[in-house]
Short mmCIF file of C-alpha atoms in Angstrom, two decimals:
data_model
loop_
_atom_site.label_atom_id
_atom_site.label_comp_id
_atom_site.label_asym_id
_atom_site.label_seq_id
_atom_site.Cartn_x
_atom_site.Cartn_y
_atom_site.Cartn_z
CA UNK A 262 -55.95 -35.74 -9.11
CA UNK A 263 -55.51 -32.28 -8.99
CA UNK A 264 -52.28 -30.35 -9.93
CA UNK A 265 -51.49 -27.51 -8.14
CA UNK A 266 -48.71 -25.11 -10.07
CA UNK A 267 -46.06 -24.72 -7.83
CA UNK A 268 -44.01 -21.57 -8.05
CA UNK A 269 -40.47 -21.88 -8.48
CA UNK A 270 -38.85 -19.90 -5.71
CA UNK A 271 -37.16 -16.78 -6.32
CA UNK A 272 -33.36 -17.11 -5.95
CA UNK A 273 -31.05 -14.07 -6.83
CA UNK A 274 -28.21 -14.82 -8.96
CA UNK A 275 -25.13 -14.80 -7.62
CA UNK A 276 -22.59 -12.71 -10.15
CA UNK A 277 -21.24 -14.55 -13.14
CA UNK A 278 -18.42 -16.22 -11.59
CA UNK A 279 -16.11 -15.47 -14.97
CA UNK A 280 -16.78 -11.63 -13.63
CA UNK A 281 -15.54 -12.70 -10.04
CA UNK A 282 -12.54 -14.32 -11.37
CA UNK A 283 -11.43 -12.19 -13.75
CA UNK A 284 -11.18 -9.33 -11.07
CA UNK A 285 -9.27 -11.30 -8.87
CA UNK A 286 -6.91 -12.25 -11.64
CA UNK A 287 -6.63 -8.04 -12.23
CA UNK A 288 -6.06 -7.87 -8.42
CA UNK A 289 -3.37 -10.18 -8.63
CA UNK A 290 -1.47 -8.42 -11.23
CA UNK A 291 -2.23 -5.22 -9.83
CA UNK A 292 -0.67 -6.83 -7.01
CA UNK A 293 2.51 -7.96 -8.58
CA UNK A 294 3.15 -4.49 -10.52
CA UNK A 295 1.17 -1.81 -8.43
CA UNK A 296 -1.01 0.40 -10.96
CA UNK A 297 -1.74 -2.24 -13.55
CA UNK A 298 -5.25 -3.02 -12.31
CA UNK A 299 -5.81 0.99 -12.65
CA UNK A 300 -4.05 1.20 -16.26
CA UNK A 301 -6.31 -1.75 -17.34
CA UNK A 302 -9.23 -0.70 -16.36
CA UNK A 303 -8.53 2.96 -18.15
CA UNK A 304 -7.26 4.77 -15.33
CA UNK A 305 -4.21 6.38 -16.65
CA UNK A 306 -3.42 8.71 -13.97
CA UNK A 307 -4.07 6.85 -11.03
CA UNK A 308 -2.11 3.38 -12.50
CA UNK A 309 0.68 5.43 -13.45
CA UNK A 310 1.33 7.08 -9.97
CA UNK A 311 0.94 3.89 -8.29
CA UNK A 312 3.23 2.53 -10.65
CA UNK A 313 6.00 5.24 -10.17
CA UNK A 314 5.31 6.14 -6.42
CA UNK A 315 5.02 2.81 -5.06
CA UNK A 316 8.29 1.13 -5.94
CA UNK A 317 9.88 4.16 -5.50
CA UNK A 318 8.77 4.49 -1.68
CA UNK A 319 10.26 0.66 -1.35
CA UNK A 320 13.73 2.06 -3.07
CA UNK A 321 13.96 4.05 -0.99
CA UNK A 322 13.61 2.04 1.80
CA UNK A 323 16.26 -0.19 0.83
CA UNK A 324 18.30 2.73 0.22
CA UNK A 325 17.88 3.52 3.66
CA UNK A 326 19.16 0.18 5.31
CA UNK A 327 16.16 -1.40 5.96
CA UNK A 328 15.00 -4.78 6.66
CA UNK A 329 12.90 -7.20 4.14
CA UNK A 330 11.10 -8.86 6.63
CA UNK A 331 10.55 -13.05 5.73
CA UNK A 332 7.56 -14.79 6.73
CA UNK A 333 10.14 -17.99 6.98
CA UNK A 334 10.26 -19.81 9.41
CA UNK A 335 7.40 -18.61 10.67
CA UNK A 336 8.49 -17.45 14.38
CA UNK A 337 5.30 -16.87 16.50
CA UNK A 338 7.16 -15.80 19.18
CA UNK A 339 7.71 -12.51 17.39
CA UNK A 340 4.46 -11.71 15.87
CA UNK A 341 5.80 -8.30 14.68
CA UNK A 342 8.03 -10.03 12.29
CA UNK A 343 5.69 -11.62 10.38
CA UNK A 344 2.81 -8.97 10.36
CA UNK A 345 5.99 -6.55 8.99
CA UNK A 346 6.61 -9.30 6.75
CA UNK A 347 2.66 -9.59 5.56
CA UNK A 348 3.17 -5.67 5.09
CA UNK A 349 6.36 -6.10 2.85
CA UNK A 350 4.82 -8.76 0.69
CA UNK A 351 2.01 -6.49 -0.08
CA UNK A 352 4.33 -4.72 -2.75
CA UNK A 353 4.50 -7.74 -4.95
CA UNK A 354 7.38 -8.26 -7.37
CA UNK A 355 9.83 -5.85 -6.07
CA UNK A 356 9.53 -7.46 -2.55
CA UNK A 357 10.56 -10.57 -4.53
CA UNK A 358 12.87 -9.09 -6.93
CA UNK A 359 14.45 -7.25 -3.98
CA UNK A 360 14.82 -10.64 -2.03
CA UNK A 361 16.38 -12.50 -5.12
CA UNK A 362 18.67 -9.86 -5.37
CA UNK A 363 20.24 -9.81 -2.27
CA UNK A 364 18.86 -6.58 -1.21
CA UNK A 365 16.93 -5.93 2.18
CA UNK A 366 19.31 -7.38 4.73
CA UNK A 367 19.08 -4.74 6.65
CA UNK A 368 21.84 -2.92 9.29
CA UNK A 369 20.40 -2.27 12.61
CA UNK A 370 23.22 -0.13 13.43
CA UNK A 371 22.47 2.34 10.96
CA UNK A 372 20.56 5.44 11.85
CA UNK A 373 18.11 4.99 8.74
CA UNK A 374 17.11 1.15 9.61
CA UNK A 375 13.46 2.06 10.98
CA UNK A 376 13.26 4.93 8.39
CA UNK A 377 13.96 2.14 5.61
CA UNK A 378 11.37 -0.40 7.40
CA UNK A 379 8.39 2.35 7.30
CA UNK A 380 9.00 2.84 3.70
CA UNK A 381 8.73 -0.70 2.84
CA UNK A 382 6.20 -1.73 5.05
CA UNK A 383 3.78 1.83 3.97
CA UNK A 384 4.78 0.57 0.16
CA UNK A 385 3.37 -2.84 0.76
CA UNK A 386 0.10 -1.38 2.91
CA UNK A 387 -0.27 1.29 0.46
CA UNK A 388 -0.23 -1.64 -2.50
CA UNK A 389 -2.85 -3.70 -0.64
CA UNK A 390 -5.62 -0.69 -0.34
CA UNK A 391 -4.86 -0.22 -4.21
CA UNK A 392 -5.65 -3.71 -4.96
CA UNK A 393 -8.69 -3.37 -2.92
CA UNK A 394 -9.46 -0.53 -5.26
CA UNK A 395 -8.90 -2.29 -8.24
CA UNK A 396 -11.18 -5.30 -6.72
CA UNK A 397 -14.05 -2.10 -6.51
CA UNK A 398 -13.69 -0.89 -10.01
CA UNK A 399 -13.60 -4.58 -11.18
CA UNK A 400 -17.20 -5.24 -9.77
CA UNK A 401 -18.46 -1.64 -10.73
CA UNK A 402 -18.66 -0.01 -7.70
CA UNK A 403 -16.28 2.81 -8.47
CA UNK B 291 22.98 8.58 0.96
CA UNK B 292 22.12 12.08 0.33
CA UNK B 293 18.99 11.26 3.07
CA UNK B 294 20.89 12.16 6.33
CA UNK B 295 18.44 14.41 7.61
CA UNK B 296 15.66 13.21 9.84
CA UNK B 297 13.14 15.92 9.03
CA UNK B 298 13.81 15.47 4.94
CA UNK B 299 13.44 11.75 4.92
CA UNK B 300 10.08 12.15 7.16
CA UNK B 301 9.12 14.77 4.48
CA UNK B 302 9.93 12.29 1.69
CA UNK B 303 7.92 10.08 3.20
CA UNK B 304 5.00 12.50 4.03
CA UNK B 305 4.82 13.05 0.36
CA UNK B 306 5.00 9.68 -1.30
CA UNK B 307 2.36 8.72 1.41
CA UNK B 308 0.14 11.96 0.70
CA UNK B 309 0.50 11.52 -3.56
CA UNK B 310 -0.71 7.81 -2.65
CA UNK B 311 -3.37 8.29 -0.66
CA UNK B 312 -4.44 11.39 -2.67
CA UNK B 313 -4.96 9.84 -5.76
CA UNK B 314 -6.65 6.84 -4.64
CA UNK B 315 -9.04 8.60 -2.77
CA UNK B 316 -10.31 11.51 -5.04
CA UNK B 317 -10.91 11.15 -8.57
CA UNK B 318 -10.40 14.80 -9.71
CA UNK B 319 -6.48 16.30 -10.29
CA UNK B 320 -7.42 19.17 -7.99
CA UNK B 321 -9.18 16.99 -5.38
CA UNK B 322 -6.08 14.61 -5.11
CA UNK B 323 -3.35 17.56 -5.08
CA UNK B 324 -5.59 19.20 -2.23
CA UNK B 325 -6.15 15.75 -0.35
CA UNK B 326 -2.48 14.76 -0.99
CA UNK B 327 -1.50 18.18 0.30
CA UNK B 328 -3.40 18.19 3.94
CA UNK B 329 -2.03 14.17 4.64
CA UNK B 330 1.12 15.20 3.89
CA UNK B 331 1.23 18.26 5.90
CA UNK B 332 -0.77 16.56 8.54
CA UNK B 333 1.78 13.76 8.84
CA UNK B 334 4.80 16.21 8.83
CA UNK B 335 2.86 18.69 11.25
CA UNK B 336 1.55 16.11 13.89
CA UNK B 337 5.62 14.64 14.00
CA UNK B 338 7.01 17.98 14.60
CA UNK B 339 3.82 18.77 17.30
CA UNK B 340 4.68 14.79 18.98
CA UNK B 341 8.36 15.26 19.12
CA UNK B 342 8.23 18.96 20.96
CA UNK B 343 6.20 17.49 23.55
CA UNK B 344 8.31 14.68 23.67
CA UNK B 345 10.98 16.68 24.34
CA UNK B 346 10.02 18.28 27.36
CA UNK B 347 9.37 14.59 29.04
CA UNK B 348 12.08 13.45 31.08
CA UNK B 349 14.07 10.55 29.60
#
């Protein structure tokens, strides 16, 4: 019986799971504490700016009597609140610390209420962009 | 709190966003300052322009 040599199909190897998992771990750390991911990868200047500016924006939002939105109880009738809560959560650890300490109740009658909301929501969204940047750095894309 | 002025709050917000976005988008300090300044200036400028446009709209 004639034996035929079969070539093994060329399969592109996926990225090593360790690299992907460690990148996700650094991203999680960077989400919790803004700028830590950049500091981890030696981008000191960027890391320090994020470490100072993002919690500062969040603190200004609380000082302006903004409200920390919560996902729970989930109210599908008010999707903007859920979206604002997701954005607020992007700020990471400061969100939970502020919640735990009882800040962020929000004063709807305060003139600065909406400004406070804007500061906290944008701080969370900017931190989400920072986390995405960390992921790109971790995978060697930047 | 000292932040009672609407325009001051807006300027602080624009500077914060400009600083973070500039540092995030660019790698060199000079470019970061330029980009951050452009973003901050654009935010404040656009707010003033839109504010004046709204002023002429009847309530």
